[in-house]
PDB file of C-alpha atoms in Angstrom:
ATOM      1  CA  ALA I   1     111.659 -76.536-151.313  1.00 91.00           C
ATOM      2  CA  LEU I   2     111.744 -73.538-148.959  1.00 90.00           C
ATOM      3  CA  ALA I   3     114.311 -72.122-146.550  1.00 92.00           C
ATOM      4  CA  VAL I   4     114.518 -68.988-144.421  1.00 90.00           C
ATOM      5  CA  SER I   5     117.668 -67.091-143.477  1.00 90.00           C
ATOM      6  CA  GLY I   6     117.079 -63.890-141.536  1.00 88.00           C
ATOM      7  CA  THR I   7     114.663 -61.823-143.614  1.00 90.00           C
ATOM      8  CA  SER I   8     115.373 -63.793-146.798  1.00 93.00           C
ATOM      9  CA  ILE I   9     113.081 -66.531-148.103  1.00 93.00           C
ATOM     10  CA  PHE I  10     114.483 -68.984-150.642  1.00 94.00           C
ATOM     11  CA  ALA I  11     112.212 -71.034-152.906  1.00 95.00           C
ATOM     12  CA  GLY I  12     113.425 -74.004-154.934  1.00 94.00           C
ATOM     13  CA  THR I  13     111.452 -74.976-158.020  1.00 95.00           C
ATOM     14  CA  ASP I  14     111.887 -77.112-161.119  1.00 94.00           C
ATOM     15  CA  GLY I  15     112.975 -73.896-162.817  1.00 94.00           C
ATOM     16  CA  GLY I  16     115.653 -72.853-160.361  1.00 96.00           C
ATOM     17  CA  LEU I  17     115.901 -70.734-157.229  1.00 97.00           C
ATOM     18  CA  PHE I  18     114.042 -67.595-156.232  1.00 96.00           C
ATOM     19  CA  LEU I  19     114.620 -65.104-153.414  1.00 95.00           C
ATOM     20  CA  SER I  20     112.249 -62.782-151.581  1.00 95.00           C
ATOM     21  CA  ASN I  21     113.320 -60.154-149.059  1.00 94.00           C
ATOM     22  CA  ASP I  22     109.826 -58.753-148.452  1.00 92.00           C
ATOM     23  CA  ASN I  23     107.864 -61.695-147.022  1.00 87.00           C
ATOM     24  CA  GLY I  24     107.077 -63.132-150.441  1.00 89.00           C
ATOM     25  CA  GLU I  25     105.583 -60.016-152.009  1.00 92.00           C
ATOM     26  CA  ASN I  26     108.265 -60.015-154.722  1.00 93.00           C
ATOM     27  CA  TRP I  27     110.666 -62.670-155.998  1.00 95.00           C
ATOM     28  CA  SER I  28     113.897 -62.544-157.992  1.00 96.00           C
ATOM     29  CA  THR I  29     115.681 -65.346-159.842  1.00 97.00           C
ATOM     30  CA  ILE I  30     119.023 -66.365-158.271  1.00 97.00           C
ATOM     31  CA  ASN I  31     120.513 -69.043-160.522  1.00 97.00           C
ATOM     32  CA  ASN I  32     124.033 -67.690-161.039  1.00 97.00           C
ATOM     33  CA  GLY I  33     126.395 -70.687-160.952  1.00 97.00           C
ATOM     34  CA  LEU I  34     123.682 -73.356-160.900  1.00 97.00           C
ATOM     35  CA  THR I  35     124.322 -76.013-163.553  1.00 97.00           C
ATOM     36  CA  ASN I  36     121.158 -77.881-162.529  1.00 97.00           C
ATOM     37  CA  THR I  37     117.984 -75.909-161.825  1.00 97.00           C
ATOM     38  CA  THR I  38     115.691 -78.672-160.570  1.00 97.00           C
ATOM     39  CA  ILE I  39     115.754 -77.879-156.850  1.00 97.00           C
ATOM     40  CA  PHE I  40     114.403 -80.550-154.511  1.00 96.00           C
ATOM     41  CA  SER I  41     115.775 -79.381-151.138  1.00 96.00           C
ATOM     42  CA  LEU I  42     117.113 -76.340-149.302  1.00 96.00           C
ATOM     43  CA  VAL I  43     118.636 -75.655-145.911  1.00 96.00           C
ATOM     44  CA  ALA I  44     120.066 -72.526-144.296  1.00 94.00           C
ATOM     45  CA  ASN I  45     122.925 -72.929-141.840  1.00 92.00           C
ATOM     46  CA  GLY I  46     124.048 -69.544-140.559  1.00 87.00           C
ATOM     47  CA  THR I  47     125.067 -67.497-143.591  1.00 88.00           C
ATOM     48  CA  ASN I  48     125.422 -70.608-145.760  1.00 94.00           C
ATOM     49  CA  ILE I  49     122.567 -71.749-148.003  1.00 96.00           C
ATOM     50  CA  PHE I  50     122.663 -75.274-149.441  1.00 97.00           C
ATOM     51  CA  ALA I  51     120.528 -76.355-152.408  1.00 98.00           C
ATOM     52  CA  GLY I  52     120.000 -80.006-153.335  1.00 98.00           C
ATOM     53  CA  THR I  53     119.207 -80.729-156.966  1.00 98.00           C
ATOM     54  CA  TYR I  54     117.798 -83.645-158.932  1.00 97.00           C
ATOM     55  CA  GLY I  55     120.911 -84.950-160.647  1.00 97.00           C
ATOM     56  CA  GLY I  56     123.368 -82.109-160.097  1.00 97.00           C
ATOM     57  CA  GLY I  57     124.247 -82.686-156.469  1.00 97.00           C
ATOM     58  CA  ILE I  58     124.513 -79.880-153.937  1.00 98.00           C
ATOM     59  CA  PHE I  59     125.263 -76.198-154.415  1.00 98.00           C
ATOM     60  CA  LEU I  60     126.375 -73.692-151.775  1.00 97.00           C
ATOM     61  CA  SER I  61     125.879 -69.954-151.556  1.00 97.00           C
ATOM     62  CA  THR I  62     127.724 -67.829-149.016  1.00 96.00           C
ATOM     63  CA  ASN I  63     126.364 -64.505-150.289  1.00 95.00           C
ATOM     64  CA  ASN I  64     122.602 -64.847-149.838  1.00 94.00           C
ATOM     65  CA  GLY I  65     122.052 -66.517-153.172  1.00 95.00           C
ATOM     66  CA  ALA I  66     123.942 -64.060-155.373  1.00 96.00           C
ATOM     67  CA  SER I  67     126.103 -66.930-156.641  1.00 97.00           C
ATOM     68  CA  TRP I  68     126.305 -70.702-156.212  1.00 98.00           C
ATOM     69  CA  THR I  69     129.146 -73.214-156.240  1.00 97.00           C
ATOM     70  CA  ALA I  70     128.875 -76.993-156.578  1.00 97.00           C
ATOM     71  CA  VAL I  71     130.090 -78.816-153.441  1.00 97.00           C
ATOM     72  CA  ASN I  72     129.982 -82.474-154.405  1.00 97.00           C
ATOM     73  CA  SER I  73     133.314 -83.980-153.380  1.00 97.00           C
ATOM     74  CA  GLY I  74     132.550 -87.504-152.091  1.00 97.00           C
ATOM     75  CA  LEU I  75     128.856 -87.267-152.979  1.00 97.00           C
ATOM     76  CA  THR I  76     128.323 -90.372-155.107  1.00 95.00           C
ATOM     77  CA  LYS I  77     124.565 -89.875-155.499  1.00 95.00           C
ATOM     78  CA  THR I  78     123.564 -86.556-157.052  1.00 96.00           C
ATOM     79  CA  LYS I  79     119.776 -86.707-156.716  1.00 97.00           C
ATOM     80  CA  VAL I  80     119.322 -84.946-153.370  1.00 98.00           C
ATOM     81  CA  PHE I  81     115.792 -85.160-151.984  1.00 97.00           C
ATOM     82  CA  SER I  82     116.407 -83.653-148.534  1.00 97.00           C
ATOM     83  CA  LEU I  83     118.826 -81.550-146.496  1.00 97.00           C
ATOM     84  CA  ALA I  84     119.170 -80.807-142.780  1.00 96.00           C
ATOM     85  CA  ALA I  85     121.696 -78.943-140.631  1.00 94.00           C
ATOM     86  CA  SER I  86     122.806 -79.121-137.013  1.00 90.00           C
ATOM     87  CA  GLY I  87     125.803 -77.068-135.934  1.00 88.00           C
ATOM     88  CA  ASN I  88     128.694 -77.930-138.233  1.00 90.00           C
ATOM     89  CA  ASN I  89     126.942 -81.025-139.579  1.00 94.00           C
ATOM     90  CA  ILE I  90     125.067 -80.920-142.887  1.00 96.00           C
ATOM     91  CA  TYR I  91     123.047 -84.013-143.822  1.00 97.00           C
ATOM     92  CA  ALA I  92     121.981 -84.838-147.370  1.00 98.00           C
ATOM     93  CA  GLY I  93     119.305 -87.411-148.186  1.00 98.00           C
ATOM     94  CA  THR I  94     119.784 -88.974-151.614  1.00 97.00           C
ATOM     95  CA  THR I  95     118.353 -91.741-153.752  1.00 95.00           C
ATOM     96  CA  ALA I  96     120.649 -94.157-151.900  1.00 90.00           C
ATOM     97  CA  GLY I  97     121.127 -93.129-148.316  1.00 95.00           C
ATOM     98  CA  VAL I  98     122.490 -90.271-146.231  1.00 97.00           C
ATOM     99  CA  PHE I  99     125.684 -88.277-146.686  1.00 97.00           C
ATOM    100  CA  LEU I 100     127.319 -86.094-144.025  1.00 97.00           C
ATOM    101  CA  SER I 101     129.557 -83.039-144.309  1.00 97.00           C
ATOM    102  CA  ASN I 102     131.140 -81.292-141.341  1.00 94.00           C
ATOM    103  CA  ASN I 103     133.146 -78.771-143.372  1.00 94.00           C
ATOM    104  CA  ASN I 104     130.451 -76.676-145.073  1.00 90.00           C
ATOM    105  CA  GLY I 105     130.011 -79.111-147.934  1.00 93.00           C
ATOM    106  CA  GLN I 106     133.629 -79.223-149.025  1.00 94.00           C
ATOM    107  CA  SER I 107     133.530 -83.017-148.675  1.00 97.00           C
ATOM    108  CA  TRP I 108     130.848 -85.639-148.057  1.00 98.00           C
ATOM    109  CA  THR I 109     130.883 -89.093-146.499  1.00 97.00           C
ATOM    110  CA  ALA I 110     128.185 -91.758-146.748  1.00 96.00           C
ATOM    111  CA  VAL I 111     126.714 -92.551-143.305  1.00 96.00           C
ATOM    112  CA  ASN I 112     124.382 -95.472-143.944  1.00 95.00           C
ATOM    113  CA  ASN I 113     125.192 -98.122-141.353  1.00 96.00           C
ATOM    114  CA  GLY I 114     121.829 -99.750-140.603  1.00 95.00           C
ATOM    115  CA  ILE I 115     119.965 -98.262-143.581  1.00 94.00           C
ATOM    116  CA  LYS I 116     118.836-100.694-146.268  1.00 89.00           C
ATOM    117  CA  SER I 117     120.866-100.520-149.481  1.00 82.00           C
ATOM    118  CA  TYR I 118     119.544 -98.095-152.086  1.00 83.00           C
ATOM    119  CA  THR I 119     116.951 -96.614-149.753  1.00 92.00           C
ATOM    120  CA  ALA I 120     115.842 -93.161-150.864  1.00 96.00           C
ATOM    121  CA  ILE I 121     115.809 -90.520-148.109  1.00 97.00           C
ATOM    122  CA  TYR I 122     112.815 -88.284-148.807  1.00 97.00           C
ATOM    123  CA  SER I 123     113.028 -86.197-145.613  1.00 97.00           C
ATOM    124  CA  LEU I 124     115.456 -85.356-142.829  1.00 97.00           C
ATOM    125  CA  ALA I 125     115.058 -83.659-139.453  1.00 95.00           C
ATOM    126  CA  VAL I 126     117.485 -82.970-136.626  1.00 93.00           C
ATOM    127  CA  ASN I 127     116.781 -82.623-132.915  1.00 88.00           C
ATOM    128  CA  GLY I 128     119.993 -82.059-130.973  1.00 83.00           C
ATOM    129  CA  ASN I 129     122.236 -85.051-131.690  1.00 84.00           C
ATOM    130  CA  THR I 130     119.342 -87.116-133.012  1.00 91.00           C
ATOM    131  CA  VAL I 131     118.772 -87.330-136.755  1.00 95.00           C
ATOM    132  CA  TYR I 132     115.569 -88.655-138.342  1.00 96.00           C
ATOM    133  CA  ALA I 133     115.346 -89.923-141.917  1.00 97.00           C
ATOM    134  CA  GLY I 134     112.037 -90.498-143.672  1.00 96.00           C
ATOM    135  CA  THR I 135     111.974 -93.277-146.279  1.00 96.00           C
ATOM    136  CA  TYR I 136     109.505 -95.614-147.956  1.00 94.00           C
ATOM    137  CA  ASP I 137     110.681 -98.211-145.423  1.00 92.00           C
ATOM    138  CA  GLY I 138     109.647 -96.092-142.447  1.00 94.00           C
ATOM    139  CA  ILE I 139     111.644 -93.759-140.237  1.00 95.00           C
ATOM    140  CA  TYR I 140     115.286 -94.300-139.389  1.00 96.00           C
ATOM    141  CA  LEU I 141     116.803 -92.725-136.276  1.00 95.00           C
ATOM    142  CA  SER I 142     120.428 -92.023-135.436  1.00 95.00           C
ATOM    143  CA  ASP I 143     121.641 -90.678-132.109  1.00 92.00           C
ATOM    144  CA  SER I 144     125.286 -90.804-133.253  1.00 91.00           C
ATOM    145  CA  ASN I 145     125.300 -88.010-135.853  1.00 88.00           C
ATOM    146  CA  GLY I 146     124.406 -90.506-138.561  1.00 90.00           C
ATOM    147  CA  GLN I 147     127.106 -93.055-137.825  1.00 92.00           C
ATOM    148  CA  SER I 148     124.516 -95.784-137.220  1.00 96.00           C
ATOM    149  CA  TRP I 149     120.784 -96.030-137.818  1.00 96.00           C
ATOM    150  CA  THR I 150     117.812 -97.974-136.458  1.00 95.00           C
ATOM    151  CA  VAL I 151     114.398 -98.121-138.115  1.00 93.00           C
ATOM    152  CA  PHE I 152     111.404 -97.244-135.916  1.00 91.00           C
ATOM    153  CA  SER I 153     108.019 -97.884-137.506  1.00 90.00           C
ATOM    154  CA  ASN I 154     105.936 -99.171-134.596  1.00 93.00           C
ATOM    155  CA  GLY I 155     102.430 -97.776-135.127  1.00 95.00           C
ATOM    156  CA  LEU I 156     103.110 -96.435-138.627  1.00 95.00           C
ATOM    157  CA  THR I 157     100.328 -97.928-140.724  1.00 95.00           C
ATOM    158  CA  ASN I 158     101.847 -96.182-143.741  1.00 95.00           C
ATOM    159  CA  THR I 159     105.647 -96.259-143.975  1.00 95.00           C
ATOM    160  CA  LYS I 160     106.008 -93.951-146.999  1.00 95.00           C
ATOM    161  CA  VAL I 161     107.377 -90.955-145.087  1.00 96.00           C
ATOM    162  CA  HIS I 162     107.763 -87.827-147.205  1.00 95.00           C
ATOM    163  CA  SER I 163     108.106 -85.145-144.527  1.00 95.00           C
ATOM    164  CA  LEU I 164     109.267 -84.633-140.940  1.00 95.00           C
ATOM    165  CA  ALA I 165     109.042 -81.867-138.336  1.00 93.00           C
ATOM    166  CA  VAL I 166     110.346 -81.652-134.778  1.00 90.00           C
ATOM    167  CA  ASN I 167     108.825 -79.758-131.853  1.00 85.00           C
ATOM    168  CA  GLY I 168     110.729 -80.455-128.670  1.00 82.00           C
ATOM    169  CA  THR I 169     110.158 -84.103-127.759  1.00 82.00           C
ATOM    170  CA  HIS I 170     107.412 -84.526-130.359  1.00 89.00           C
ATOM    171  CA  ILE I 171     108.181 -85.761-133.868  1.00 92.00           C
ATOM    172  CA  TYR I 172     105.668 -85.361-136.706  1.00 94.00           C
ATOM    173  CA  ALA I 173     105.792 -87.499-139.856  1.00 96.00           C
ATOM    174  CA  GLY I 174     103.846 -86.819-143.045  1.00 95.00           C
ATOM    175  CA  THR I 175     103.193 -89.869-145.199  1.00 96.00           C
ATOM    176  CA  PHE I 176     102.180 -90.514-148.781  1.00 95.00           C
ATOM    177  CA  GLY I 177      98.648 -91.786-148.331  1.00 95.00           C
ATOM    178  CA  GLY I 178      98.508 -92.310-144.565  1.00 95.00           C
ATOM    179  CA  GLY I 179      98.309 -88.753-143.276  1.00 94.00           C
ATOM    180  CA  VAL I 180     100.295 -87.471-140.299  1.00 95.00           C
ATOM    181  CA  PHE I 181     101.742 -89.496-137.443  1.00 96.00           C
ATOM    182  CA  LEU I 182     103.048 -88.256-134.096  1.00 94.00           C
ATOM    183  CA  SER I 183     105.695 -89.714-131.806  1.00 94.00           C
ATOM    184  CA  ALA I 184     106.117 -88.521-128.228  1.00 92.00           C
ATOM    185  CA  ASP I 185     108.920 -90.967-127.369  1.00 89.00           C
ATOM    186  CA  ASN I 186     111.732 -89.986-129.719  1.00 85.00           C
ATOM    187  CA  GLY I 187     110.337 -91.961-132.635  1.00 87.00           C
ATOM    188  CA  LYS I 188     110.039 -95.343-130.971  1.00 87.00           C
ATOM    189  CA  SER I 189     106.258 -95.482-131.435  1.00 93.00           C
ATOM    190  CA  TRP I 190     103.787 -93.568-133.592  1.00 95.00           C
ATOM    191  CA  ASN I 191     100.098 -92.661-133.548  1.00 94.00           C
ATOM    192  CA  ALA I 192      97.963 -91.294-136.370  1.00 94.00           C
ATOM    193  CA  LEU I 193      97.026 -87.605-136.046  1.00 91.00           C
ATOM    194  CA  ASN I 194      94.477 -87.232-138.829  1.00 91.00           C
ATOM    195  CA  ASP I 195      91.320 -85.736-137.299  1.00 90.00           C
ATOM    196  CA  GLY I 196      90.156 -83.095-139.791  1.00 88.00           C
ATOM    197  CA  LEU I 197      92.867 -83.933-142.333  1.00 88.00           C
ATOM    198  CA  THR I 198      91.075 -84.008-145.678  1.00 87.00           C
ATOM    199  CA  SER I 199      94.060 -85.270-147.664  1.00 89.00           C
ATOM    200  CA  THR I 200      96.319 -88.062-146.463  1.00 93.00           C
ATOM    201  CA  PHE I 201      99.098 -87.325-148.969  1.00 94.00           C
ATOM    202  CA  VAL I 202     101.300 -85.048-146.873  1.00 94.00           C
ATOM    203  CA  LEU I 203     104.324 -83.917-148.865  1.00 91.00           C
ATOM    204  CA  SER I 204     105.617 -81.246-146.475  1.00 91.00           C
ATOM    205  CA  LEU I 205     105.451 -80.155-142.832  1.00 90.00           C
ATOM    206  CA  ALA I 206     106.345 -76.850-141.218  1.00 88.00           C
ATOM    207  CA  LYS I 207     105.836 -75.202-137.838  1.00 83.00           C
ATOM    208  CA  ASN I 208     105.593 -71.875-136.078  1.00 81.00           C
ATOM    209  CA  ALA I 209     105.268 -71.054-132.393  1.00 80.00           C
ATOM    210  CA  THR I 210     101.876 -72.729-131.946  1.00 84.00           C
ATOM    211  CA  LEU I 211     100.910 -74.699-135.075  1.00 86.00           C
ATOM    212  CA  ILE I 212     102.016 -77.543-137.327  1.00 87.00           C
ATOM    213  CA  PHE I 213     101.262 -77.002-141.027  1.00 89.00           C
ATOM    214  CA  ALA I 214     100.775 -79.838-143.511  1.00 90.00           C
ATOM    215  CA  GLY I 215     101.222 -79.288-147.230  1.00 89.00           C
ATOM    216  CA  THR I 216      99.118 -81.856-149.095  1.00 90.00           C
ATOM    217  CA  SER I 217      98.950 -83.099-152.663  1.00 87.00           C
ATOM    218  CA  ASN I 218      95.419 -81.918-153.449  1.00 80.00           C
ATOM    219  CA  GLU I 219      93.899 -80.022-150.505  1.00 79.00           C
ATOM    220  CA  GLY I 220      96.380 -77.204-150.003  1.00 82.00           C
ATOM    221  CA  VAL I 221      97.740 -76.433-146.532  1.00 85.00           C
ATOM    222  CA  LEU I 222      96.115 -77.531-143.276  1.00 83.00           C
ATOM    223  CA  SER I 223      97.156 -76.777-139.702  1.00 84.00           C
ATOM    224  CA  THR I 224      96.729 -78.141-136.190  1.00 83.00           C
ATOM    225  CA  PRO I 225      97.844 -76.957-132.729  1.00 84.00           C
ATOM    226  CA  TYR I 226     100.777 -78.737-131.140  1.00 74.00           C
ATOM    227  CA  ILE I 227     100.126 -81.763-128.985  1.00 68.00           C
ATOM    228  CA  THR I 228     101.464 -80.819-125.557  1.00 55.00           C
ATOM    229  CA  GLU I 229     101.321 -84.088-123.641  1.00 52.00           C
TER     230      GLU I 229
END
């Protein structure tokens, strides 16, 4: 997992958390307060950094990673695959659905109306008031801050969605074995976007001003320009 806050880059590994303040040239270990060091997800929300672990729930740092505190009240599933933030809302994707906190992680509430029971949430993305959740059952969408969900998989020939990225009205989905799919209608329909993609196991997606980057299981990182229409 990776997250950026100002000039700080946070990296989550199966051996804990690392911090770089010089564009990745040097890294320091920042595990003070972590009781579980298998980090599956990270998100920065202002000066708050949230880390999702595999079995230890969620930890919060308010001092750029110098120390961490568990924030698991109400979180009944502690294997946290994904995190996303929008304003005061923090979303956590677990082995059994989505949890929401609107008080900086001090308490969590399950928000799974419409999501199949015990569905693992491998990826989350937020675009305004719309939240996207990537699962092995396809992509769920909520336009009510997670209060209700609808699955949209029209055109997805592979519904094992491991990663999501948002660029304006375009949503990109990386799948486990089916490559990348693009939606230009808020997730209601999808089309494959795999020309030149040498690995179809896309575990992560990221973006900059002009490109989408795909992190794959065995071919490294590939990129493509944004689709603009």
